[in-house]
Amino acid sequence: MQSFEWGQIQESQGRRVWRLWLIDEKIDENQPIFCAQIVKHNISFGKSYLYSPHGPIFRRGIIGKIAELGDFLSKKREYFSEFLDAAKKICQEENAIFLKIEPLLKSETHKTYLLETALKKSNKEIQPSQTIILDLEKSEEELISGMKSKTRYNIGLANRHGVKIIQCGELNKERYFEKFWKLLGETSKRDKFHLHSKESYAEILNIKSDYFKNELYLAVLDDDVLAGAIINFFNDKAVYLHGASSSKNRNVMAPYLLHFEIMRDAKNRGFKKYDFWGISEKWPGVTRFKQGFGGKEINYLGAFDLIIDKRWYFLYSLARKIF
């Protein structure tokens, strides 16, 4: 979500995007060591908030060089403070109430230095702070043996029923997308969650580069689409972004085979991780489904807010609780 292409997706939906880079000449005078993509979200009364999903992030391989400068945590705190100063200026220019960040950090040590800046811990997350990640560098046999017995059984059951998995490329792309959109609508009504616009999902599939791609997979039985998933492929990771399933033929367990074949495809293409993108006690059924595939549960620190306008922040937070 910090990729340039993800920013393009946000821009295609009418949101303004900033990309901030921090350079420390003591480490590298030509390349940023720290960056953040920030997205503007408009709310009522001409107000807005800024959001950095899964950011800010440090450049790969740079942590060791930072440590060579001395007090490692002190330097990271310094970089975060400089970032917050720059972000605060943007907030003030854009009439933003606050900035929300959700960096992919895990340790309490990181939490300590974040709270030593101007940030406040927030209990309102946009992206889930818990997820499950499977190691695709394991052999297929190891991956299968790491699954719960019920998951293995359901994968086999879907196979025996004749469920087929389609990786939807450019051929018949629009037809497959229409089927997925219809399935999303059914799923949102059944499970009572909010959908983005149809154009938003279409744009997610349209924007791509040599390093970034979102692909649609469908589980089909005869002429019926029983399940679908949009998967992001970026760097060494495949990430489950959006999913849908039909109330029809639920006994054939199509979603189990769908994810197994996605994992297999990602592994064969050289990706090292499969991220199930969120678990929570608020979603017990979805969480049990994802846990059945094995993998490692990851707990990130969650959301932190930089409050710009205390009065409006209080009113906005109160409205979120009520509505």
PDB file of C-alpha atoms in Angstrom:
ATOM      1  CA  MET A   1       0.000   0.000   0.000  1.00  0.00           C
ATOM      2  CA  GLN A   2       3.087   2.185  -0.073  1.00  0.00           C
ATOM      3  CA  SER A   3       3.827   1.350  -3.698  1.00  0.00           C
ATOM      4  CA  PHE A   4       3.665   4.022  -6.391  1.00  0.00           C
ATOM      5  CA  GLU A   5       0.986   1.988  -8.164  1.00  0.00           C
ATOM      6  CA  TRP A   6      -1.239   1.864  -5.089  1.00  0.00           C
ATOM      7  CA  GLY A   7      -1.039   5.642  -5.023  1.00  0.00           C
ATOM      8  CA  GLN A   8      -2.170   5.676  -8.652  1.00  0.00           C
ATOM      9  CA  ILE A   9      -5.209   3.605  -7.677  1.00  0.00           C
ATOM     10  CA  GLN A  10      -6.065   6.173  -5.011  1.00  0.00           C
ATOM     11  CA  GLU A  11      -5.625   9.020  -7.496  1.00  0.00           C
ATOM     12  CA  SER A  12      -7.929   7.261  -9.963  1.00  0.00           C
ATOM     13  CA  GLN A  13     -10.625   7.446  -7.270  1.00  0.00           C
ATOM     14  CA  GLY A  14     -10.239  11.215  -6.974  1.00  0.00           C
ATOM     15  CA  ARG A  15      -8.009  11.306  -3.901  1.00  0.00           C
ATOM     16  CA  ARG A  16      -4.921  13.476  -3.640  1.00  0.00           C
ATOM     17  CA  VAL A  17      -1.651  11.658  -2.919  1.00  0.00           C
ATOM     18  CA  TRP A  18       1.726  12.838  -1.573  1.00  0.00           C
ATOM     19  CA  ARG A  19       4.942  10.833  -1.612  1.00  0.00           C
ATOM     20  CA  LEU A  20       7.477  11.978   0.986  1.00  0.00           C
ATOM     21  CA  TRP A  21      11.120  10.883   0.889  1.00  0.00           C
ATOM     22  CA  LEU A  22      13.722  11.429   3.582  1.00  0.00           C
ATOM     23  CA  ILE A  23      17.406  11.474   2.668  1.00  0.00           C
ATOM     24  CA  ASP A  24      20.223  11.252   5.204  1.00  0.00           C
ATOM     25  CA  GLU A  25      23.451  12.213   3.433  1.00  0.00           C
ATOM     26  CA  LYS A  26      25.496  10.444   6.104  1.00  0.00           C
ATOM     27  CA  ILE A  27      24.007   7.183   4.858  1.00  0.00           C
ATOM     28  CA  ASP A  28      23.179   7.760   1.184  1.00  0.00           C
ATOM     29  CA  GLU A  29      23.137  11.150  -0.511  1.00  0.00           C
ATOM     30  CA  ASN A  30      21.294   9.870  -3.590  1.00  0.00           C
ATOM     31  CA  GLN A  31      18.636   7.460  -2.336  1.00  0.00           C
ATOM     32  CA  PRO A  32      15.888   7.914   0.288  1.00  0.00           C
ATOM     33  CA  ILE A  33      16.199   5.830   3.423  1.00  0.00           C
ATOM     34  CA  PHE A  34      12.653   6.450   4.554  1.00  0.00           C
ATOM     35  CA  CYS A  35       9.463   7.174   2.636  1.00  0.00           C
ATOM     36  CA  ALA A  36       5.735   7.563   3.123  1.00  0.00           C
ATOM     37  CA  GLN A  37       2.799   7.711   0.772  1.00  0.00           C
ATOM     38  CA  ILE A  38      -0.033   9.837   2.153  1.00  0.00           C
ATOM     39  CA  VAL A  39      -3.621   9.870   0.895  1.00  0.00           C
ATOM     40  CA  LYS A  40      -6.183  12.601   1.521  1.00  0.00           C
ATOM     41  CA  HIS A  41      -9.687  11.535   2.574  1.00  0.00           C
ATOM     42  CA  ASN A  42     -12.380  14.210   2.504  1.00  0.00           C
ATOM     43  CA  ILE A  43     -15.038  14.206   5.220  1.00  0.00           C
ATOM     44  CA  SER A  44     -17.904  16.557   6.123  1.00  0.00           C
ATOM     45  CA  PHE A  45     -17.858  20.357   6.563  1.00  0.00           C
ATOM     46  CA  GLY A  46     -14.898  20.885   4.249  1.00  0.00           C
ATOM     47  CA  LYS A  47     -12.617  18.908   6.554  1.00  0.00           C
ATOM     48  CA  SER A  48     -10.356  15.968   5.764  1.00  0.00           C
ATOM     49  CA  TYR A  49      -7.841  13.606   7.265  1.00  0.00           C
ATOM     50  CA  LEU A  50      -4.586  12.283   5.833  1.00  0.00           C
ATOM     51  CA  TYR A  51      -3.689   8.610   5.905  1.00  0.00           C
ATOM     52  CA  SER A  52      -0.496   6.636   5.328  1.00  0.00           C
ATOM     53  CA  PRO A  53      -1.515   2.962   4.920  1.00  0.00           C
ATOM     54  CA  HIS A  54       1.230   0.601   6.097  1.00  0.00           C
ATOM     55  CA  GLY A  55       3.582   3.535   6.229  1.00  0.00           C
ATOM     56  CA  PRO A  56       5.996   5.092   6.654  1.00  0.00           C
ATOM     57  CA  ILE A  57       8.558   2.464   5.628  1.00  0.00           C
ATOM     58  CA  PHE A  58      12.338   2.166   5.637  1.00  0.00           C
ATOM     59  CA  ARG A  59      14.148   1.214   2.455  1.00  0.00           C
ATOM     60  CA  ARG A  60      15.094  -2.429   2.269  1.00  0.00           C
ATOM     61  CA  GLY A  61      18.569  -3.189   3.546  1.00  0.00           C
ATOM     62  CA  ILE A  62      19.049   0.235   5.142  1.00  0.00           C
ATOM     63  CA  ILE A  63      18.536  -0.698   8.795  1.00  0.00           C
ATOM     64  CA  GLY A  64      22.100  -1.975   9.230  1.00  0.00           C
ATOM     65  CA  LYS A  65      23.552   1.283   7.913  1.00  0.00           C
ATOM     66  CA  ILE A  66      21.385   3.299  10.308  1.00  0.00           C
ATOM     67  CA  ALA A  67      22.620   1.174  13.213  1.00  0.00           C
ATOM     68  CA  GLU A  68      26.230   1.985  12.275  1.00  0.00           C
ATOM     69  CA  LEU A  69      25.574   5.663  13.072  1.00  0.00           C
ATOM     70  CA  GLY A  70      25.117   4.911  16.771  1.00  0.00           C
ATOM     71  CA  ASP A  71      21.903   4.969  18.772  1.00  0.00           C
ATOM     72  CA  PHE A  72      19.613   3.073  16.421  1.00  0.00           C
ATOM     73  CA  LEU A  73      16.285   3.875  18.106  1.00  0.00           C
ATOM     74  CA  SER A  74      17.248   7.513  18.541  1.00  0.00           C
ATOM     75  CA  LYS A  75      17.879   7.814  14.795  1.00  0.00           C
ATOM     76  CA  LYS A  76      14.560   6.160  13.934  1.00  0.00           C
ATOM     77  CA  ARG A  77      12.758   8.520  16.302  1.00  0.00           C
ATOM     78  CA  GLU A  78      14.538  11.437  14.626  1.00  0.00           C
ATOM     79  CA  TYR A  79      13.441  10.280  11.164  1.00  0.00           C
ATOM     80  CA  PHE A  80       9.836   9.841  12.289  1.00  0.00           C
ATOM     81  CA  SER A  81       9.844  13.320  13.847  1.00  0.00           C
ATOM     82  CA  GLU A  82      11.101  14.868  10.598  1.00  0.00           C
ATOM     83  CA  PHE A  83       8.407  13.020   8.674  1.00  0.00           C
ATOM     84  CA  LEU A  84       5.715  14.230  11.089  1.00  0.00           C
ATOM     85  CA  ASP A  85       6.902  17.835  10.726  1.00  0.00           C
ATOM     86  CA  ALA A  86       6.506  17.602   6.950  1.00  0.00           C
ATOM     87  CA  ALA A  87       3.154  15.822   7.226  1.00  0.00           C
ATOM     88  CA  LYS A  88       1.868  18.433   9.673  1.00  0.00           C
ATOM     89  CA  LYS A  89       2.488  21.183   7.115  1.00  0.00           C
ATOM     90  CA  ILE A  90       0.459  19.277   4.537  1.00  0.00           C
ATOM     91  CA  CYS A  91      -2.334  18.746   7.068  1.00  0.00           C
ATOM     92  CA  GLN A  92      -2.501  22.462   7.773  1.00  0.00           C
ATOM     93  CA  GLU A  93      -2.553  23.317   4.067  1.00  0.00           C
ATOM     94  CA  GLU A  94      -5.321  20.774   3.382  1.00  0.00           C
ATOM     95  CA  ASN A  95      -7.534  21.623   6.368  1.00  0.00           C
ATOM     96  CA  ALA A  96      -6.941  18.117   7.739  1.00  0.00           C
ATOM     97  CA  ILE A  97      -8.020  17.272  11.278  1.00  0.00           C
ATOM     98  CA  PHE A  98      -5.376  14.589  11.775  1.00  0.00           C
ATOM     99  CA  LEU A  99      -2.883  12.269  10.118  1.00  0.00           C
ATOM    100  CA  LYS A 100      -3.284   8.521  10.653  1.00  0.00           C
ATOM    101  CA  ILE A 101      -0.374   6.134  10.102  1.00  0.00           C
ATOM    102  CA  GLU A 102      -0.319   2.335  10.299  1.00  0.00           C
ATOM    103  CA  PRO A 103       3.338   1.287   9.931  1.00  0.00           C
ATOM    104  CA  LEU A 104       4.162  -2.406   9.693  1.00  0.00           C
ATOM    105  CA  LEU A 105       6.034  -2.420  13.003  1.00  0.00           C
ATOM    106  CA  LYS A 106       5.666  -5.090  15.676  1.00  0.00           C
ATOM    107  CA  SER A 107       7.789  -4.577  18.774  1.00  0.00           C
ATOM    108  CA  GLU A 108       6.901  -2.618  21.901  1.00  0.00           C
ATOM    109  CA  THR A 109      10.231  -0.841  21.474  1.00  0.00           C
ATOM    110  CA  HIS A 110       8.924   0.689  18.261  1.00  0.00           C
ATOM    111  CA  LYS A 111       5.717   1.673  20.038  1.00  0.00           C
ATOM    112  CA  THR A 112       7.740   3.442  22.726  1.00  0.00           C
ATOM    113  CA  TYR A 113       9.689   5.657  20.329  1.00  0.00           C
ATOM    114  CA  LEU A 114       6.581   6.422  18.262  1.00  0.00           C
ATOM    115  CA  LEU A 115       4.805   7.681  21.381  1.00  0.00           C
ATOM    116  CA  GLU A 116       7.856   9.814  22.200  1.00  0.00           C
ATOM    117  CA  THR A 117       7.010  11.825  19.082  1.00  0.00           C
ATOM    118  CA  ALA A 118       3.783  13.818  18.693  1.00  0.00           C
ATOM    119  CA  LEU A 119       1.800  10.674  17.849  1.00  0.00           C
ATOM    120  CA  LYS A 120      -1.131   9.306  19.851  1.00  0.00           C
ATOM    121  CA  LYS A 121      -2.114   5.626  19.855  1.00  0.00           C
ATOM    122  CA  SER A 122      -5.476   5.159  18.149  1.00  0.00           C
ATOM    123  CA  ASN A 123      -7.954   2.324  18.587  1.00  0.00           C
ATOM    124  CA  LYS A 124      -9.533   3.103  15.204  1.00  0.00           C
ATOM    125  CA  GLU A 125      -7.726   1.035  12.576  1.00  0.00           C
ATOM    126  CA  ILE A 126      -8.347   1.198   8.845  1.00  0.00           C
ATOM    127  CA  GLN A 127      -6.211  -1.809   7.943  1.00  0.00           C
ATOM    128  CA  PRO A 128      -6.297  -4.820  10.289  1.00  0.00           C
ATOM    129  CA  SER A 129      -3.307  -4.991  12.618  1.00  0.00           C
ATOM    130  CA  GLN A 130      -3.372  -8.801  12.770  1.00  0.00           C
ATOM    131  CA  THR A 131      -2.787 -11.111   9.836  1.00  0.00           C
ATOM    132  CA  ILE A 132      -1.559 -14.578   8.883  1.00  0.00           C
ATOM    133  CA  ILE A 133       1.397 -15.026   6.542  1.00  0.00           C
ATOM    134  CA  LEU A 134       2.350 -18.327   4.932  1.00  0.00           C
ATOM    135  CA  ASP A 135       5.947 -19.093   3.990  1.00  0.00           C
ATOM    136  CA  LEU A 136       5.832 -20.101   0.319  1.00  0.00           C
ATOM    137  CA  GLU A 137       9.504 -21.087   0.361  1.00  0.00           C
ATOM    138  CA  LYS A 138       8.399 -24.275   2.092  1.00  0.00           C
ATOM    139  CA  SER A 139       7.695 -27.271  -0.119  1.00  0.00           C
ATOM    140  CA  GLU A 140       4.104 -27.918  -1.148  1.00  0.00           C
ATOM    141  CA  GLU A 141       4.113 -30.996   1.076  1.00  0.00           C
ATOM    142  CA  GLU A 142       5.210 -28.900   4.060  1.00  0.00           C
ATOM    143  CA  LEU A 143       2.499 -26.324   3.369  1.00  0.00           C
ATOM    144  CA  ILE A 144      -0.179 -29.008   3.206  1.00  0.00           C
ATOM    145  CA  SER A 145       1.040 -30.743   6.363  1.00  0.00           C
ATOM    146  CA  GLY A 146       0.923 -27.386   8.190  1.00  0.00           C
ATOM    147  CA  MET A 147      -2.785 -27.007   7.485  1.00  0.00           C
ATOM    148  CA  LYS A 148      -5.521 -28.151   9.826  1.00  0.00           C
ATOM    149  CA  SER A 149      -7.015 -31.511   8.891  1.00  0.00           C
ATOM    150  CA  LYS A 150     -10.409 -29.961   8.091  1.00  0.00           C
ATOM    151  CA  THR A 151      -8.782 -27.544   5.638  1.00  0.00           C
ATOM    152  CA  ARG A 152      -6.933 -30.371   3.881  1.00  0.00           C
ATOM    153  CA  TYR A 153     -10.172 -32.367   3.702  1.00  0.00           C
ATOM    154  CA  ASN A 154     -12.132 -29.436   2.264  1.00  0.00           C
ATOM    155  CA  ILE A 155      -9.513 -28.811  -0.428  1.00  0.00           C
ATOM    156  CA  GLY A 156      -9.829 -32.444  -1.470  1.00  0.00           C
ATOM    157  CA  LEU A 157     -13.622 -32.270  -1.288  1.00  0.00           C
ATOM    158  CA  ALA A 158     -13.747 -29.294  -3.660  1.00  0.00           C
ATOM    159  CA  ASN A 159     -11.481 -31.169  -6.049  1.00  0.00           C
ATOM    160  CA  ARG A 160     -13.680 -34.262  -5.946  1.00  0.00           C
ATOM    161  CA  HIS A 161     -16.758 -32.163  -6.700  1.00  0.00           C
ATOM    162  CA  GLY A 162     -15.026 -30.853  -9.813  1.00  0.00           C
ATOM    163  CA  VAL A 163     -14.457 -27.232  -8.769  1.00  0.00           C
ATOM    164  CA  LYS A 164     -12.094 -25.483 -11.188  1.00  0.00           C
ATOM    165  CA  ILE A 165      -9.922 -22.437 -10.456  1.00  0.00           C
ATOM    166  CA  ILE A 166      -9.576 -19.787 -13.154  1.00  0.00           C
ATOM    167  CA  GLN A 167      -6.815 -17.196 -13.152  1.00  0.00           C
ATOM    168  CA  CYS A 168      -8.500 -14.390 -15.075  1.00  0.00           C
ATOM    169  CA  GLY A 169      -6.041 -12.796 -17.464  1.00  0.00           C
ATOM    170  CA  GLU A 170      -6.758 -10.223 -20.154  1.00  0.00           C
ATOM    171  CA  LEU A 171      -8.865 -12.671 -22.175  1.00  0.00           C
ATOM    172  CA  ASN A 172     -12.544 -12.306 -21.223  1.00  0.00           C
ATOM    173  CA  LYS A 173     -11.451  -9.942 -18.441  1.00  0.00           C
ATOM    174  CA  GLU A 174     -14.633  -7.853 -18.470  1.00  0.00           C
ATOM    175  CA  ARG A 175     -16.905 -10.902 -18.424  1.00  0.00           C
ATOM    176  CA  TYR A 176     -15.068 -12.422 -15.469  1.00  0.00           C
ATOM    177  CA  PHE A 177     -15.082  -9.107 -13.608  1.00  0.00           C
ATOM    178  CA  GLU A 178     -18.856  -8.787 -14.025  1.00  0.00           C
ATOM    179  CA  LYS A 179     -19.279 -12.214 -12.438  1.00  0.00           C
ATOM    180  CA  PHE A 180     -17.025 -11.222  -9.532  1.00  0.00           C
ATOM    181  CA  TRP A 181     -18.864  -7.927  -9.026  1.00  0.00           C
ATOM    182  CA  LYS A 182     -22.186  -9.756  -8.858  1.00  0.00           C
ATOM    183  CA  LEU A 183     -20.697 -12.163  -6.316  1.00  0.00           C
ATOM    184  CA  LEU A 184     -19.354  -9.256  -4.245  1.00  0.00           C
ATOM    185  CA  GLY A 185     -22.832  -7.767  -4.094  1.00  0.00           C
ATOM    186  CA  GLU A 186     -24.286 -11.051  -2.863  1.00  0.00           C
ATOM    187  CA  THR A 187     -21.547 -11.402  -0.249  1.00  0.00           C
ATOM    188  CA  SER A 188     -21.906  -7.846   1.070  1.00  0.00           C
ATOM    189  CA  LYS A 189     -25.659  -8.277   1.581  1.00  0.00           C
ATOM    190  CA  ARG A 190     -25.219 -11.622   3.336  1.00  0.00           C
ATOM    191  CA  ASP A 191     -22.288 -10.623   5.548  1.00  0.00           C
ATOM    192  CA  LYS A 192     -23.336  -6.975   5.978  1.00  0.00           C
ATOM    193  CA  PHE A 193     -20.192  -5.137   4.905  1.00  0.00           C
ATOM    194  CA  HIS A 194     -19.760  -1.971   2.843  1.00  0.00           C
ATOM    195  CA  LEU A 195     -18.732  -2.176  -0.807  1.00  0.00           C
ATOM    196  CA  HIS A 196     -16.604   0.325  -2.684  1.00  0.00           C
ATOM    197  CA  SER A 197     -17.840   1.449  -6.077  1.00  0.00           C
ATOM    198  CA  LYS A 198     -17.716  -0.945  -9.005  1.00  0.00           C
ATOM    199  CA  GLU A 199     -15.219   1.381 -10.691  1.00  0.00           C
ATOM    200  CA  SER A 200     -12.899   1.144  -7.671  1.00  0.00           C
ATOM    201  CA  TYR A 201     -12.550  -2.631  -7.972  1.00  0.00           C
ATOM    202  CA  ALA A 202     -12.136  -2.379 -11.734  1.00  0.00           C
ATOM    203  CA  GLU A 203      -9.338   0.178 -11.335  1.00  0.00           C
ATOM    204  CA  ILE A 204      -7.561  -2.057  -8.825  1.00  0.00           C
ATOM    205  CA  LEU A 205      -7.317  -4.674 -11.579  1.00  0.00           C
ATOM    206  CA  ASN A 206      -6.366  -2.191 -14.309  1.00  0.00           C
ATOM    207  CA  ILE A 207      -3.328  -0.436 -12.794  1.00  0.00           C
ATOM    208  CA  LYS A 208      -0.142  -2.481 -13.083  1.00  0.00           C
ATOM    209  CA  SER A 209       3.592  -2.302 -13.762  1.00  0.00           C
ATOM    210  CA  ASP A 210       6.514  -4.691 -14.148  1.00  0.00           C
ATOM    211  CA  TYR A 211       6.654  -4.994 -10.350  1.00  0.00           C
ATOM    212  CA  PHE A 212       3.023  -4.589  -9.294  1.00  0.00           C
ATOM    213  CA  LYS A 213      -0.116  -6.404 -10.347  1.00  0.00           C
ATOM    214  CA  ASN A 214      -3.555  -7.268  -8.988  1.00  0.00           C
ATOM    215  CA  GLU A 215      -5.140 -10.406 -10.400  1.00  0.00           C
ATOM    216  CA  LEU A 216      -8.599 -11.956 -10.208  1.00  0.00           C
ATOM    217  CA  TYR A 217      -9.136 -15.650  -9.448  1.00  0.00           C
ATOM    218  CA  LEU A 218     -12.488 -17.439  -9.597  1.00  0.00           C
ATOM    219  CA  ALA A 219     -13.665 -20.837  -8.333  1.00  0.00           C
ATOM    220  CA  VAL A 220     -16.181 -22.296 -10.798  1.00  0.00           C
ATOM    221  CA  LEU A 221     -18.443 -25.345 -10.768  1.00  0.00           C
ATOM    222  CA  ASP A 222     -20.103 -26.000 -14.115  1.00  0.00           C
ATOM    223  CA  ASP A 223     -21.292 -22.483 -15.094  1.00  0.00           C
ATOM    224  CA  ASP A 224     -21.597 -21.147 -11.549  1.00  0.00           C
ATOM    225  CA  VAL A 225     -18.987 -18.869  -9.961  1.00  0.00           C
ATOM    226  CA  LEU A 226     -18.814 -19.959  -6.312  1.00  0.00           C
ATOM    227  CA  ALA A 227     -15.936 -17.838  -4.991  1.00  0.00           C
ATOM    228  CA  GLY A 228     -13.508 -15.176  -6.099  1.00  0.00           C
ATOM    229  CA  ALA A 229     -10.476 -13.263  -4.869  1.00  0.00           C
ATOM    230  CA  ILE A 230      -8.386 -10.273  -5.931  1.00  0.00           C
ATOM    231  CA  ILE A 231      -4.715 -10.894  -5.147  1.00  0.00           C
ATOM    232  CA  ASN A 232      -1.947  -8.291  -5.106  1.00  0.00           C
ATOM    233  CA  PHE A 233       1.510  -9.361  -6.306  1.00  0.00           C
ATOM    234  CA  PHE A 234       4.289  -6.980  -5.274  1.00  0.00           C
ATOM    235  CA  ASN A 235       7.930  -7.507  -4.264  1.00  0.00           C
ATOM    236  CA  ASP A 236       8.120 -11.033  -2.829  1.00  0.00           C
ATOM    237  CA  LYS A 237       4.580 -11.212  -1.466  1.00  0.00           C
ATOM    238  CA  ALA A 238       1.114 -12.198  -2.677  1.00  0.00           C
ATOM    239  CA  VAL A 239      -1.651 -10.515  -0.658  1.00  0.00           C
ATOM    240  CA  TYR A 240      -5.350 -11.420  -0.478  1.00  0.00           C
ATOM    241  CA  LEU A 241      -7.098  -8.059  -0.944  1.00  0.00           C
ATOM    242  CA  HIS A 242     -10.763  -8.767  -1.627  1.00  0.00           C
ATOM    243  CA  GLY A 243     -12.896 -11.892  -1.620  1.00  0.00           C
ATOM    244  CA  ALA A 244     -16.444 -13.039  -2.264  1.00  0.00           C
ATOM    245  CA  SER A 245     -18.365 -16.303  -2.077  1.00  0.00           C
ATOM    246  CA  SER A 246     -21.758 -17.578  -3.137  1.00  0.00           C
ATOM    247  CA  SER A 247     -24.460 -18.999  -0.896  1.00  0.00           C
ATOM    248  CA  LYS A 248     -24.998 -21.578  -3.615  1.00  0.00           C
ATOM    249  CA  ASN A 249     -23.286 -24.991  -3.348  1.00  0.00           C
ATOM    250  CA  ARG A 250     -21.493 -24.064  -0.129  1.00  0.00           C
ATOM    251  CA  ASN A 251     -21.122 -27.769   0.604  1.00  0.00           C
ATOM    252  CA  VAL A 252     -18.468 -28.136  -2.113  1.00  0.00           C
ATOM    253  CA  MET A 253     -16.060 -25.874  -0.151  1.00  0.00           C
ATOM    254  CA  ALA A 254     -14.874 -23.880  -3.164  1.00  0.00           C
ATOM    255  CA  PRO A 255     -13.063 -21.109  -1.181  1.00  0.00           C
ATOM    256  CA  TYR A 256     -10.637 -23.668   0.280  1.00  0.00           C
ATOM    257  CA  LEU A 257      -9.502 -24.886  -3.118  1.00  0.00           C
ATOM    258  CA  LEU A 258      -9.439 -21.305  -4.408  1.00  0.00           C
ATOM    259  CA  HIS A 259      -6.860 -20.175  -1.857  1.00  0.00           C
ATOM    260  CA  PHE A 260      -4.820 -23.352  -2.130  1.00  0.00           C
ATOM    261  CA  GLU A 261      -4.482 -22.896  -5.889  1.00  0.00           C
ATOM    262  CA  ILE A 262      -3.661 -19.192  -5.479  1.00  0.00           C
ATOM    263  CA  MET A 263      -0.907 -20.123  -3.025  1.00  0.00           C
ATOM    264  CA  ARG A 264       0.371 -22.765  -5.426  1.00  0.00           C
ATOM    265  CA  ASP A 265       0.371 -20.300  -8.339  1.00  0.00           C
ATOM    266  CA  ALA A 266       2.168 -17.627  -6.296  1.00  0.00           C
ATOM    267  CA  LYS A 267       4.776 -20.147  -5.158  1.00  0.00           C
ATOM    268  CA  ASN A 268       5.387 -21.369  -8.722  1.00  0.00           C
ATOM    269  CA  ARG A 269       5.893 -17.747  -9.823  1.00  0.00           C
ATOM    270  CA  GLY A 270       8.606 -17.225  -7.213  1.00  0.00           C
ATOM    271  CA  PHE A 271       6.729 -15.292  -4.544  1.00  0.00           C
ATOM    272  CA  LYS A 272       7.925 -16.052  -1.026  1.00  0.00           C
ATOM    273  CA  LYS A 273       4.928 -15.142   1.140  1.00  0.00           C
ATOM    274  CA  TYR A 274       1.143 -15.342   1.064  1.00  0.00           C
ATOM    275  CA  ASP A 275      -0.560 -12.767   3.262  1.00  0.00           C
ATOM    276  CA  PHE A 276      -4.189 -13.456   4.191  1.00  0.00           C
ATOM    277  CA  TRP A 277      -4.666  -9.718   4.937  1.00  0.00           C
ATOM    278  CA  GLY A 278      -6.304  -9.577   8.272  1.00  0.00           C
ATOM    279  CA  ILE A 279      -7.759 -11.624  11.083  1.00  0.00           C
ATOM    280  CA  SER A 280      -9.728 -10.378  14.071  1.00  0.00           C
ATOM    281  CA  GLU A 281     -11.910 -11.619  16.899  1.00  0.00           C
ATOM    282  CA  LYS A 282     -14.593  -9.418  15.299  1.00  0.00           C
ATOM    283  CA  TRP A 283     -14.636 -11.794  12.311  1.00  0.00           C
ATOM    284  CA  PRO A 284     -14.569 -15.278  13.899  1.00  0.00           C
ATOM    285  CA  GLY A 285     -15.685 -17.205  10.810  1.00  0.00           C
ATOM    286  CA  VAL A 286     -13.233 -15.543   8.431  1.00  0.00           C
ATOM    287  CA  THR A 287     -10.449 -15.840  11.001  1.00  0.00           C
ATOM    288  CA  ARG A 288     -11.010 -19.583  11.527  1.00  0.00           C
ATOM    289  CA  PHE A 289     -10.998 -20.089   7.763  1.00  0.00           C
ATOM    290  CA  LYS A 290      -7.642 -18.341   7.370  1.00  0.00           C
ATOM    291  CA  GLN A 291      -6.116 -20.016  10.428  1.00  0.00           C
ATOM    292  CA  GLY A 292      -6.935 -23.381   8.904  1.00  0.00           C
ATOM    293  CA  PHE A 293      -4.203 -22.910   6.289  1.00  0.00           C
ATOM    294  CA  GLY A 294      -1.480 -22.690   8.938  1.00  0.00           C
ATOM    295  CA  GLY A 295       1.068 -19.935   8.652  1.00  0.00           C
ATOM    296  CA  LYS A 296       2.352 -17.468  11.195  1.00  0.00           C
ATOM    297  CA  GLU A 297       0.119 -14.985  12.985  1.00  0.00           C
ATOM    298  CA  ILE A 298       1.554 -11.461  12.903  1.00  0.00           C
ATOM    299  CA  ASN A 299       0.538  -8.659  15.261  1.00  0.00           C
ATOM    300  CA  TYR A 300       1.453  -5.153  14.129  1.00  0.00           C
ATOM    301  CA  LEU A 301       1.244  -2.147  16.440  1.00  0.00           C
ATOM    302  CA  GLY A 302      -1.846  -0.744  14.746  1.00  0.00           C
ATOM    303  CA  ALA A 303      -2.789   2.883  14.167  1.00  0.00           C
ATOM    304  CA  PHE A 304      -1.270   6.125  15.452  1.00  0.00           C
ATOM    305  CA  ASP A 305      -2.705   9.606  14.964  1.00  0.00           C
ATOM    306  CA  LEU A 306      -1.041  12.989  14.715  1.00  0.00           C
ATOM    307  CA  ILE A 307      -3.766  15.357  15.919  1.00  0.00           C
ATOM    308  CA  ILE A 308      -3.847  18.743  14.202  1.00  0.00           C
ATOM    309  CA  ASP A 309      -7.208  20.140  15.348  1.00  0.00           C
ATOM    310  CA  LYS A 310      -8.157  18.822  18.811  1.00  0.00           C
ATOM    311  CA  ARG A 311     -11.729  20.095  18.766  1.00  0.00           C
ATOM    312  CA  TRP A 312     -12.598  18.637  15.375  1.00  0.00           C
ATOM    313  CA  TYR A 313     -10.721  15.430  16.213  1.00  0.00           C
ATOM    314  CA  PHE A 314     -12.930  15.000  19.302  1.00  0.00           C
ATOM    315  CA  LEU A 315     -16.107  15.655  17.291  1.00  0.00           C
ATOM    316  CA  TYR A 316     -15.041  13.309  14.491  1.00  0.00           C
ATOM    317  CA  SER A 317     -14.147  10.536  16.964  1.00  0.00           C
ATOM    318  CA  LEU A 318     -17.476  10.996  18.760  1.00  0.00           C
ATOM    319  CA  ALA A 319     -19.409  10.789  15.487  1.00  0.00           C
ATOM    320  CA  ARG A 320     -17.571   7.578  14.557  1.00  0.00           C
ATOM    321  CA  LYS A 321     -18.622   5.998  17.866  1.00  0.00           C
ATOM    322  CA  ILE A 322     -22.265   7.005  17.428  1.00  0.00           C
ATOM    323  CA  PHE A 323     -22.652   6.156  13.761  1.00  0.00           C
TER     324      PHE A 323
END
